[in-house]
mmCIF file of N, CA and C in Angstrom:
data_model
loop_
_atom_site.group_PDB
_atom_site.id
_atom_site.type_symbol
_atom_site.label_atom_id
_atom_site.label_comp_id
_atom_site.label_asym_id
_atom_site.label_seq_id
_atom_site.Cartn_x
_atom_site.Cartn_y
_atom_site.Cartn_z
ATOM 1 N N UNK A 1 0.847 -1.169 0.000
ATOM 2 C CA UNK A 1 0.000 0.000 0.000
ATOM 3 C C UNK A 1 0.893 1.233 0.000
ATOM 4 N N UNK A 2 0.514 2.204 -0.773
ATOM 5 C CA UNK A 2 1.314 3.419 -0.844
ATOM 6 C C UNK A 2 1.152 4.241 0.422
ATOM 7 N N UNK A 3 2.270 4.705 0.940
ATOM 8 C CA UNK A 3 2.219 5.503 2.161
ATOM 9 C C UNK A 3 2.022 6.982 1.862
ATOM 10 N N UNK A 4 2.158 7.382 0.607
ATOM 11 C CA UNK A 4 2.068 8.797 0.267
ATOM 12 C C UNK A 4 0.631 9.273 0.082
ATOM 13 N N UNK A 5 -0.346 8.443 0.326
ATOM 14 C CA UNK A 5 -1.750 8.829 0.170
ATOM 15 C C UNK A 5 -2.301 9.527 1.396
ATOM 16 N N UNK A 6 -1.544 9.544 2.464
ATOM 17 C CA UNK A 6 -2.037 10.145 3.684
ATOM 18 C C UNK A 6 -2.939 9.210 4.477
ATOM 19 N N UNK A 7 -3.008 7.953 4.102
ATOM 20 C CA UNK A 7 -3.797 6.969 4.837
ATOM 21 C C UNK A 7 -2.818 6.034 5.520
ATOM 22 N N UNK A 8 -2.867 6.021 6.823
ATOM 23 C CA UNK A 8 -1.943 5.169 7.561
ATOM 24 C C UNK A 8 -2.399 3.722 7.469
ATOM 25 N N UNK A 9 -1.428 2.822 7.382
ATOM 26 C CA UNK A 9 -1.767 1.400 7.315
ATOM 27 C C UNK A 9 -2.511 0.954 8.565
ATOM 28 N N UNK A 10 -2.301 1.642 9.677
ATOM 29 C CA UNK A 10 -3.001 1.296 10.913
ATOM 30 C C UNK A 10 -4.502 1.510 10.733
ATOM 31 N N UNK A 11 -4.875 2.583 10.029
ATOM 32 C CA UNK A 11 -6.288 2.855 9.797
ATOM 33 C C UNK A 11 -6.921 1.742 8.978
ATOM 34 N N UNK A 12 -6.227 1.278 7.976
ATOM 35 C CA UNK A 12 -6.757 0.229 7.123
ATOM 36 C C UNK A 12 -6.516 -1.156 7.705
ATOM 37 N N UNK A 13 -5.537 -1.275 8.586
ATOM 38 C CA UNK A 13 -5.213 -2.571 9.154
ATOM 39 C C UNK A 13 -4.635 -3.528 8.133
ATOM 40 N N UNK A 14 -4.066 -3.003 7.065
ATOM 41 C CA UNK A 14 -3.606 -3.846 5.966
ATOM 42 C C UNK A 14 -2.480 -4.776 6.388
ATOM 43 N N UNK A 15 -1.610 -4.309 7.249
ATOM 44 C CA UNK A 15 -0.451 -5.122 7.605
ATOM 45 C C UNK A 15 -0.792 -6.269 8.557
ATOM 46 N N UNK A 16 -1.956 -6.203 9.180
ATOM 47 C CA UNK A 16 -2.333 -7.231 10.144
ATOM 48 C C UNK A 16 -3.609 -7.965 9.760
ATOM 49 N N UNK A 17 -3.947 -7.949 8.498
ATOM 50 C CA UNK A 17 -5.188 -8.582 8.043
ATOM 51 C C UNK A 17 -5.089 -10.093 8.196
ATOM 52 N N UNK A 18 -6.110 -10.676 8.752
ATOM 53 C CA UNK A 18 -6.185 -12.128 8.900
ATOM 54 C C UNK A 18 -7.231 -12.657 7.930
ATOM 55 N N UNK A 19 -7.106 -13.913 7.554
ATOM 56 C CA UNK A 19 -7.993 -14.510 6.561
ATOM 57 C C UNK A 19 -9.452 -14.520 6.991
ATOM 58 N N UNK A 20 -9.723 -14.516 8.287
ATOM 59 C CA UNK A 20 -11.109 -14.612 8.733
ATOM 60 C C UNK A 20 -11.764 -13.255 8.977
ATOM 61 N N UNK A 21 -11.133 -12.182 8.539
ATOM 62 C CA UNK A 21 -11.681 -10.864 8.815
ATOM 63 C C UNK A 21 -12.757 -10.429 7.833
ATOM 64 N N UNK A 22 -12.986 -11.141 6.754
ATOM 65 C CA UNK A 22 -14.130 -10.859 5.902
ATOM 66 C C UNK A 22 -13.943 -9.781 4.865
ATOM 67 N N UNK A 23 -15.038 -9.077 4.601
ATOM 68 C CA UNK A 23 -15.090 -8.126 3.494
ATOM 69 C C UNK A 23 -14.714 -6.717 3.924
ATOM 70 N N UNK A 24 -14.248 -5.958 2.960
ATOM 71 C CA UNK A 24 -13.957 -4.545 3.147
ATOM 72 C C UNK A 24 -14.424 -3.833 1.879
ATOM 73 N N UNK A 25 -15.101 -2.701 2.045
ATOM 74 C CA UNK A 25 -15.579 -1.931 0.903
ATOM 75 C C UNK A 25 -14.524 -0.897 0.544
ATOM 76 N N UNK A 26 -14.153 -0.865 -0.732
ATOM 77 C CA UNK A 26 -13.174 0.088 -1.240
ATOM 78 C C UNK A 26 -13.875 0.926 -2.298
ATOM 79 N N UNK A 27 -13.974 2.246 -2.070
ATOM 80 C CA UNK A 27 -14.602 3.152 -3.028
ATOM 81 C C UNK A 27 -13.502 3.738 -3.888
ATOM 82 N N UNK A 28 -13.627 3.563 -5.198
ATOM 83 C CA UNK A 28 -12.655 4.112 -6.136
ATOM 84 C C UNK A 28 -13.349 5.188 -6.953
ATOM 85 N N UNK A 29 -12.890 6.414 -6.807
ATOM 86 C CA UNK A 29 -13.424 7.515 -7.600
ATOM 87 C C UNK A 29 -12.830 7.480 -8.996
ATOM 88 N N UNK A 30 -13.564 7.977 -9.946
ATOM 89 C CA UNK A 30 -13.098 7.969 -11.329
ATOM 90 C C UNK A 30 -11.776 8.689 -11.518
ATOM 91 N N UNK A 31 -11.531 9.727 -10.722
ATOM 92 C CA UNK A 31 -10.283 10.472 -10.861
ATOM 93 C C UNK A 31 -9.133 9.811 -10.121
ATOM 94 N N UNK A 32 -9.409 8.761 -9.369
ATOM 95 C CA UNK A 32 -8.368 8.071 -8.602
ATOM 96 C C UNK A 32 -7.432 7.290 -9.505
ATOM 97 N N UNK A 33 -7.999 6.625 -10.493
ATOM 98 C CA UNK A 33 -7.208 5.745 -11.340
ATOM 99 C C UNK A 33 -6.419 6.541 -12.368
ATOM 100 N N UNK A 34 -5.240 6.086 -12.652
ATOM 101 C CA UNK A 34 -4.414 6.753 -13.644
ATOM 102 C C UNK A 34 -3.000 6.235 -13.582
ATOM 103 N N UNK A 35 -2.176 6.787 -14.413
ATOM 104 C CA UNK A 35 -0.780 6.373 -14.480
ATOM 105 C C UNK A 35 -0.103 6.565 -13.129
ATOM 106 N N UNK A 36 0.573 5.535 -12.671
ATOM 107 C CA UNK A 36 1.298 5.608 -11.409
ATOM 108 C C UNK A 36 0.443 5.346 -10.187
ATOM 109 N N UNK A 37 -0.846 5.142 -10.376
ATOM 110 C CA UNK A 37 -1.737 4.884 -9.254
ATOM 111 C C UNK A 37 -1.661 3.413 -8.866
ATOM 112 N N UNK A 38 -1.721 3.137 -7.583
ATOM 113 C CA UNK A 38 -1.595 1.752 -7.120
ATOM 114 C C UNK A 38 -2.899 1.186 -6.563
ATOM 115 N N UNK A 39 -4.015 1.862 -6.805
ATOM 116 C CA UNK A 39 -5.282 1.426 -6.216
ATOM 117 C C UNK A 39 -5.622 -0.011 -6.574
ATOM 118 N N UNK A 40 -5.499 -0.380 -7.832
ATOM 119 C CA UNK A 40 -5.822 -1.747 -8.258
ATOM 120 C C UNK A 40 -4.889 -2.733 -7.566
ATOM 121 N N UNK A 41 -3.599 -2.418 -7.534
ATOM 122 C CA UNK A 41 -2.640 -3.290 -6.847
ATOM 123 C C UNK A 41 -2.973 -3.396 -5.361
ATOM 124 N N UNK A 42 -3.430 -2.296 -4.765
ATOM 125 C CA UNK A 42 -3.814 -2.316 -3.355
ATOM 126 C C UNK A 42 -5.001 -3.247 -3.125
ATOM 127 N N UNK A 43 -5.964 -3.221 -4.029
ATOM 128 C CA UNK A 43 -7.134 -4.103 -3.919
ATOM 129 C C UNK A 43 -6.694 -5.566 -4.000
ATOM 130 N N UNK A 44 -5.812 -5.870 -4.945
ATOM 131 C CA UNK A 44 -5.313 -7.244 -5.094
ATOM 132 C C UNK A 44 -4.504 -7.642 -3.859
ATOM 133 N N UNK A 45 -3.746 -6.712 -3.303
ATOM 134 C CA UNK A 45 -2.979 -6.980 -2.079
ATOM 135 C C UNK A 45 -3.909 -7.298 -0.912
ATOM 136 N N UNK A 46 -4.988 -6.544 -0.784
ATOM 137 C CA UNK A 46 -5.967 -6.846 0.263
ATOM 138 C C UNK A 46 -6.489 -8.267 0.108
ATOM 139 N N UNK A 47 -6.795 -8.645 -1.137
ATOM 140 C CA UNK A 47 -7.277 -10.007 -1.416
ATOM 141 C C UNK A 47 -6.230 -11.041 -0.990
ATOM 142 N N UNK A 48 -4.977 -10.783 -1.343
ATOM 143 C CA UNK A 48 -3.923 -11.755 -1.037
ATOM 144 C C UNK A 48 -3.683 -11.893 0.466
ATOM 145 N N UNK A 49 -4.077 -10.891 1.242
ATOM 146 C CA UNK A 49 -3.901 -10.930 2.699
ATOM 147 C C UNK A 49 -5.138 -11.462 3.418
ATOM 148 N N UNK A 50 -6.087 -11.981 2.651
ATOM 149 C CA UNK A 50 -7.239 -12.618 3.269
ATOM 150 C C UNK A 50 -8.514 -11.807 3.301
ATOM 151 N N UNK A 51 -8.434 -10.536 2.945
ATOM 152 C CA UNK A 51 -9.644 -9.724 2.903
ATOM 153 C C UNK A 51 -10.406 -10.036 1.624
ATOM 154 N N UNK A 52 -11.651 -9.677 1.582
ATOM 155 C CA UNK A 52 -12.465 -9.829 0.386
ATOM 156 C C UNK A 52 -12.986 -8.456 0.007
ATOM 157 N N UNK A 53 -12.163 -7.686 -0.738
ATOM 158 C CA UNK A 53 -12.573 -6.326 -1.075
ATOM 159 C C UNK A 53 -13.779 -6.303 -2.016
ATOM 160 N N UNK A 54 -14.715 -5.451 -1.682
ATOM 161 C CA UNK A 54 -15.857 -5.168 -2.538
ATOM 162 C C UNK A 54 -15.620 -3.759 -3.063
ATOM 163 N N UNK A 55 -15.388 -3.647 -4.355
ATOM 164 C CA UNK A 55 -15.037 -2.365 -4.948
ATOM 165 C C UNK A 55 -16.295 -1.699 -5.489
ATOM 166 N N UNK A 56 -16.521 -0.472 -5.063
ATOM 167 C CA UNK A 56 -17.569 0.356 -5.648
ATOM 168 C C UNK A 56 -16.867 1.525 -6.318
ATOM 169 N N UNK A 57 -17.454 2.023 -7.376
ATOM 170 C CA UNK A 57 -16.746 3.048 -8.138
ATOM 171 C C UNK A 57 -17.638 4.209 -8.517
ATOM 172 N N UNK A 58 -16.976 5.319 -8.782
ATOM 173 C CA UNK A 58 -17.620 6.493 -9.336
ATOM 174 C C UNK A 58 -17.381 6.521 -10.832
ATOM 175 N N UNK A 59 -17.578 7.658 -11.397
ATOM 176 C CA UNK A 59 -17.354 7.815 -12.827
ATOM 177 C C UNK A 59 -17.878 9.135 -13.344
ATOM 178 N N UNK A 60 -17.995 10.098 -12.445
ATOM 179 C CA UNK A 60 -18.577 11.390 -12.805
ATOM 180 C C UNK A 60 -17.910 12.072 -13.981
ATOM 181 N N UNK A 61 -16.587 12.055 -14.010
ATOM 182 C CA UNK A 61 -15.860 12.710 -15.100
ATOM 183 C C UNK A 61 -16.166 12.024 -16.429
ATOM 184 N N UNK A 62 -16.158 10.699 -16.436
ATOM 185 C CA UNK A 62 -16.440 9.947 -17.662
ATOM 186 C C UNK A 62 -17.894 10.147 -18.081
ATOM 187 N N UNK A 63 -18.800 10.180 -17.119
ATOM 188 C CA UNK A 63 -20.203 10.453 -17.438
ATOM 189 C C UNK A 63 -20.325 11.823 -18.092
ATOM 190 N N UNK A 64 -19.676 12.824 -17.515
ATOM 191 C CA UNK A 64 -19.737 14.179 -18.081
ATOM 192 C C UNK A 64 -19.236 14.210 -19.514
ATOM 193 N N UNK A 65 -18.133 13.505 -19.776
ATOM 194 C CA UNK A 65 -17.592 13.455 -21.140
ATOM 195 C C UNK A 65 -18.598 12.851 -22.110
ATOM 196 N N UNK A 66 -19.219 11.735 -21.721
ATOM 197 C CA UNK A 66 -20.159 11.044 -22.610
ATOM 198 C C UNK A 66 -21.485 11.781 -22.731
ATOM 199 N N UNK A 67 -21.932 12.424 -21.672
ATOM 200 C CA UNK A 67 -23.151 13.237 -21.747
ATOM 201 C C UNK A 67 -22.937 14.354 -22.758
ATOM 202 N N UNK A 68 -21.771 14.982 -22.691
ATOM 203 C CA UNK A 68 -21.440 16.050 -23.636
ATOM 204 C C UNK A 68 -21.382 15.528 -25.067
ATOM 205 N N UNK A 69 -20.774 14.364 -25.265
ATOM 206 C CA UNK A 69 -20.696 13.759 -26.605
ATOM 207 C C UNK A 69 -22.079 13.498 -27.192
ATOM 208 N N UNK A 70 -23.031 13.178 -26.322
ATOM 209 C CA UNK A 70 -24.393 12.881 -26.770
ATOM 210 C C UNK A 70 -25.223 14.149 -26.954
ATOM 211 N N UNK A 71 -24.631 15.292 -26.662
ATOM 212 C CA UNK A 71 -25.341 16.557 -26.822
ATOM 213 C C UNK A 71 -26.339 16.850 -25.711
ATOM 214 N N UNK A 72 -26.227 16.141 -24.604
ATOM 215 C CA UNK A 72 -27.111 16.364 -23.462
ATOM 216 C C UNK A 72 -26.450 17.405 -22.562
ATOM 217 N N UNK A 73 -27.216 18.408 -22.143
ATOM 218 C CA UNK A 73 -26.659 19.446 -21.272
ATOM 219 C C UNK A 73 -26.815 19.026 -19.817
ATOM 220 N N UNK A 74 -25.706 19.002 -19.106
ATOM 221 C CA UNK A 74 -25.741 18.663 -17.680
ATOM 222 C C UNK A 74 -26.122 19.889 -16.874
ATOM 223 N N UNK A 75 -26.908 19.660 -15.847
ATOM 224 C CA UNK A 75 -27.254 20.717 -14.916
ATOM 225 C C UNK A 75 -26.714 20.316 -13.550
ATOM 226 N N UNK A 76 -26.060 21.258 -12.886
ATOM 227 C CA UNK A 76 -25.514 21.006 -11.559
ATOM 228 C C UNK A 76 -26.113 21.998 -10.569
ATOM 229 N N UNK A 77 -26.450 21.512 -9.400
ATOM 230 C CA UNK A 77 -26.944 22.358 -8.319
ATOM 231 C C UNK A 77 -26.041 22.123 -7.117
ATOM 232 N N UNK A 78 -25.354 23.178 -6.695
ATOM 233 C CA UNK A 78 -24.391 23.098 -5.584
ATOM 234 C C UNK A 78 -23.393 21.961 -5.779
ATOM 235 N N UNK A 79 -22.929 21.807 -7.009
ATOM 236 C CA UNK A 79 -21.907 20.812 -7.317
ATOM 237 C C UNK A 79 -22.423 19.410 -7.564
ATOM 238 N N UNK A 80 -23.724 19.202 -7.457
ATOM 239 C CA UNK A 80 -24.303 17.882 -7.683
ATOM 240 C C UNK A 80 -25.059 17.866 -9.005
ATOM 241 N N UNK A 81 -24.840 16.803 -9.774
ATOM 242 C CA UNK A 81 -25.503 16.668 -11.064
ATOM 243 C C UNK A 81 -26.998 16.408 -10.871
ATOM 244 N N UNK A 82 -27.816 17.144 -11.604
ATOM 245 C CA UNK A 82 -29.248 16.873 -11.657
ATOM 246 C C UNK A 82 -29.430 15.848 -12.763
ATOM 247 N N UNK A 83 -29.933 14.686 -12.403
ATOM 248 C CA UNK A 83 -29.988 13.580 -13.354
ATOM 249 C C UNK A 83 -31.389 13.445 -13.933
ATOM 250 N N UNK A 84 -31.561 13.968 -15.144
ATOM 251 C CA UNK A 84 -32.822 13.783 -15.854
ATOM 252 C C UNK A 84 -32.768 12.450 -16.592
ATOM 253 N N UNK A 85 -33.822 12.088 -17.294
ATOM 254 C CA UNK A 85 -33.873 10.765 -17.932
ATOM 255 C C UNK A 85 -32.804 10.598 -19.008
ATOM 256 N N UNK A 86 -32.496 11.658 -19.762
ATOM 257 C CA UNK A 86 -31.463 11.554 -20.805
ATOM 258 C C UNK A 86 -30.087 11.338 -20.183
ATOM 259 N N UNK A 87 -29.804 12.064 -19.109
ATOM 260 C CA UNK A 87 -28.526 11.910 -18.418
ATOM 261 C C UNK A 87 -28.430 10.535 -17.767
ATOM 262 N N UNK A 88 -29.527 10.073 -17.182
ATOM 263 C CA UNK A 88 -29.538 8.760 -16.544
ATOM 264 C C UNK A 88 -29.234 7.655 -17.548
ATOM 265 N N UNK A 89 -29.805 7.757 -18.727
ATOM 266 C CA UNK A 89 -29.555 6.747 -19.763
ATOM 267 C C UNK A 89 -28.072 6.675 -20.111
ATOM 268 N N UNK A 90 -27.447 7.837 -20.283
ATOM 269 C CA UNK A 90 -26.013 7.874 -20.590
ATOM 270 C C UNK A 90 -25.204 7.378 -19.394
ATOM 271 N N UNK A 91 -25.571 7.806 -18.192
ATOM 272 C CA UNK A 91 -24.830 7.410 -16.987
ATOM 273 C C UNK A 91 -24.844 5.900 -16.791
ATOM 274 N N UNK A 92 -25.996 5.282 -16.974
ATOM 275 C CA UNK A 92 -26.092 3.826 -16.820
ATOM 276 C C UNK A 92 -25.207 3.127 -17.841
ATOM 277 N N UNK A 93 -25.256 3.586 -19.087
ATOM 278 C CA UNK A 93 -24.430 2.975 -20.138
ATOM 279 C C UNK A 93 -22.946 3.126 -19.827
ATOM 280 N N UNK A 94 -22.545 4.304 -19.381
ATOM 281 C CA UNK A 94 -21.132 4.568 -19.087
ATOM 282 C C UNK A 94 -20.665 3.765 -17.873
ATOM 283 N N UNK A 95 -21.443 3.782 -16.804
ATOM 284 C CA UNK A 95 -21.014 3.110 -15.575
ATOM 285 C C UNK A 95 -20.992 1.597 -15.718
ATOM 286 N N UNK A 96 -22.009 1.032 -16.354
ATOM 287 C CA UNK A 96 -22.068 -0.427 -16.463
ATOM 288 C C UNK A 96 -21.276 -0.954 -17.649
ATOM 289 N N UNK A 97 -21.286 -0.224 -18.746
ATOM 290 C CA UNK A 97 -20.649 -0.729 -19.956
ATOM 291 C C UNK A 97 -19.203 -0.341 -20.129
ATOM 292 N N UNK A 98 -18.781 0.733 -19.501
ATOM 293 C CA UNK A 98 -17.422 1.224 -19.720
ATOM 294 C C UNK A 98 -16.610 1.193 -18.422
ATOM 295 N N UNK A 99 -17.010 1.974 -17.452
ATOM 296 C CA UNK A 99 -16.233 2.102 -16.220
ATOM 297 C C UNK A 99 -16.142 0.766 -15.483
ATOM 298 N N UNK A 100 -17.274 0.131 -15.256
ATOM 299 C CA UNK A 100 -17.302 -1.126 -14.505
ATOM 300 C C UNK A 100 -16.510 -2.217 -15.208
ATOM 301 N N UNK A 101 -16.745 -2.391 -16.495
ATOM 302 C CA UNK A 101 -16.042 -3.466 -17.214
ATOM 303 C C UNK A 101 -14.539 -3.208 -17.290
ATOM 304 N N UNK A 102 -14.129 -1.949 -17.432
ATOM 305 C CA UNK A 102 -12.695 -1.631 -17.436
ATOM 306 C C UNK A 102 -12.062 -1.909 -16.076
ATOM 307 N N UNK A 103 -12.782 -1.591 -15.012
ATOM 308 C CA UNK A 103 -12.270 -1.837 -13.666
ATOM 309 C C UNK A 103 -12.108 -3.331 -13.403
ATOM 310 N N UNK A 104 -13.091 -4.117 -13.800
ATOM 311 C CA UNK A 104 -12.999 -5.575 -13.652
ATOM 312 C C UNK A 104 -11.794 -6.106 -14.426
ATOM 313 N N UNK A 105 -11.606 -5.619 -15.646
ATOM 314 C CA UNK A 105 -10.475 -6.065 -16.469
ATOM 315 C C UNK A 105 -9.141 -5.705 -15.814
ATOM 316 N N UNK A 106 -9.047 -4.499 -15.245
ATOM 317 C CA UNK A 106 -7.797 -4.077 -14.601
ATOM 318 C C UNK A 106 -7.483 -4.933 -13.371
ATOM 319 N N UNK A 107 -8.486 -5.223 -12.569
ATOM 320 C CA UNK A 107 -8.268 -6.060 -11.380
ATOM 321 C C UNK A 107 -7.835 -7.457 -11.796
ATOM 322 N N UNK A 108 -8.482 -8.000 -12.813
ATOM 323 C CA UNK A 108 -8.138 -9.335 -13.310
ATOM 324 C C UNK A 108 -6.713 -9.366 -13.851
ATOM 325 N N UNK A 109 -6.336 -8.339 -14.621
ATOM 326 C CA UNK A 109 -4.965 -8.261 -15.160
ATOM 327 C C UNK A 109 -3.930 -8.194 -14.044
ATOM 328 N N UNK A 110 -4.296 -7.563 -12.935
ATOM 329 C CA UNK A 110 -3.366 -7.422 -11.811
ATOM 330 C C UNK A 110 -3.305 -8.683 -10.949
ATOM 331 N N UNK A 111 -4.099 -9.692 -11.304
ATOM 332 C CA UNK A 111 -4.036 -10.962 -10.591
ATOM 333 C C UNK A 111 -5.131 -11.193 -9.569
ATOM 334 N N UNK A 112 -6.090 -10.302 -9.525
ATOM 335 C CA UNK A 112 -7.179 -10.458 -8.566
ATOM 336 C C UNK A 112 -8.438 -10.993 -9.216
ATOM 337 N N UNK A 113 -9.294 -11.601 -8.418
ATOM 338 C CA UNK A 113 -10.576 -12.056 -8.941
ATOM 339 C C UNK A 113 -11.554 -10.882 -8.970
ATOM 340 N N UNK A 114 -12.362 -10.799 -9.998
ATOM 341 C CA UNK A 114 -13.329 -9.705 -10.084
ATOM 342 C C UNK A 114 -14.515 -10.116 -10.940
ATOM 343 N N UNK A 115 -15.684 -9.698 -10.521
ATOM 344 C CA UNK A 115 -16.899 -9.864 -11.308
ATOM 345 C C UNK A 115 -17.638 -8.534 -11.300
ATOM 346 N N UNK A 116 -18.433 -8.324 -12.309
ATOM 347 C CA UNK A 116 -19.196 -7.094 -12.430
ATOM 348 C C UNK A 116 -20.600 -7.300 -11.875
ATOM 349 N N UNK A 117 -20.987 -6.445 -10.953
ATOM 350 C CA UNK A 117 -22.349 -6.450 -10.429
ATOM 351 C C UNK A 117 -22.864 -5.023 -10.534
ATOM 352 N N UNK A 118 -24.033 -4.884 -11.101
ATOM 353 C CA UNK A 118 -24.618 -3.563 -11.279
ATOM 354 C C UNK A 118 -25.985 -3.520 -10.618
ATOM 355 N N UNK A 119 -26.270 -2.409 -9.974
ATOM 356 C CA UNK A 119 -27.594 -2.236 -9.404
ATOM 357 C C UNK A 119 -28.674 -2.274 -10.460
ATOM 358 N N UNK A 120 -28.350 -1.862 -11.668
ATOM 359 C CA UNK A 120 -29.311 -1.883 -12.768
ATOM 360 C C UNK A 120 -29.592 -3.312 -13.197
ATOM 361 N N UNK A 121 -28.533 -4.078 -13.432
ATOM 362 C CA UNK A 121 -28.725 -5.440 -13.928
ATOM 363 C C UNK A 121 -29.288 -6.367 -12.864
ATOM 364 N N UNK A 122 -29.114 -6.014 -11.610
ATOM 365 C CA UNK A 122 -29.608 -6.856 -10.525
ATOM 366 C C UNK A 122 -30.944 -6.365 -9.976
ATOM 367 N N UNK A 123 -31.571 -5.405 -10.670
ATOM 368 C CA UNK A 123 -32.884 -4.924 -10.274
ATOM 369 C C UNK A 123 -32.908 -4.060 -9.028
ATOM 370 N N UNK A 124 -31.754 -3.497 -8.650
ATOM 371 C CA UNK A 124 -31.702 -2.671 -7.446
ATOM 372 C C UNK A 124 -31.940 -1.203 -7.742
ATOM 373 N N UNK A 125 -31.978 -0.840 -9.027
ATOM 374 C CA UNK A 125 -32.059 0.578 -9.378
ATOM 375 C C UNK A 125 -33.299 0.846 -10.174
#
């Protein structure tokens, strides 16, 4: 785990993880991933130490790019996107078809197990 993130290993308990400690939720923001980032490797490391990371992700920047490409105008109120039906359609396509599948592929390439679960495909949304 990278120490330069400002997150102490004590907070995460990464160095003392035991196999019976169960699941941990890891939220990955769309702007987190990039060249030189170790988030995916950190997730795989958690797995190798006995944890079962459940990764949830954002994708606001990618959604904004695709909404713009589709000619849909985004509206924001106090920094939060107002999601109308046109924006929702693009957001679902981007999050489930692009962001989620790319994240699963990256985790798999790094040696970790990963499957895609979507609130849309599982009837939760």
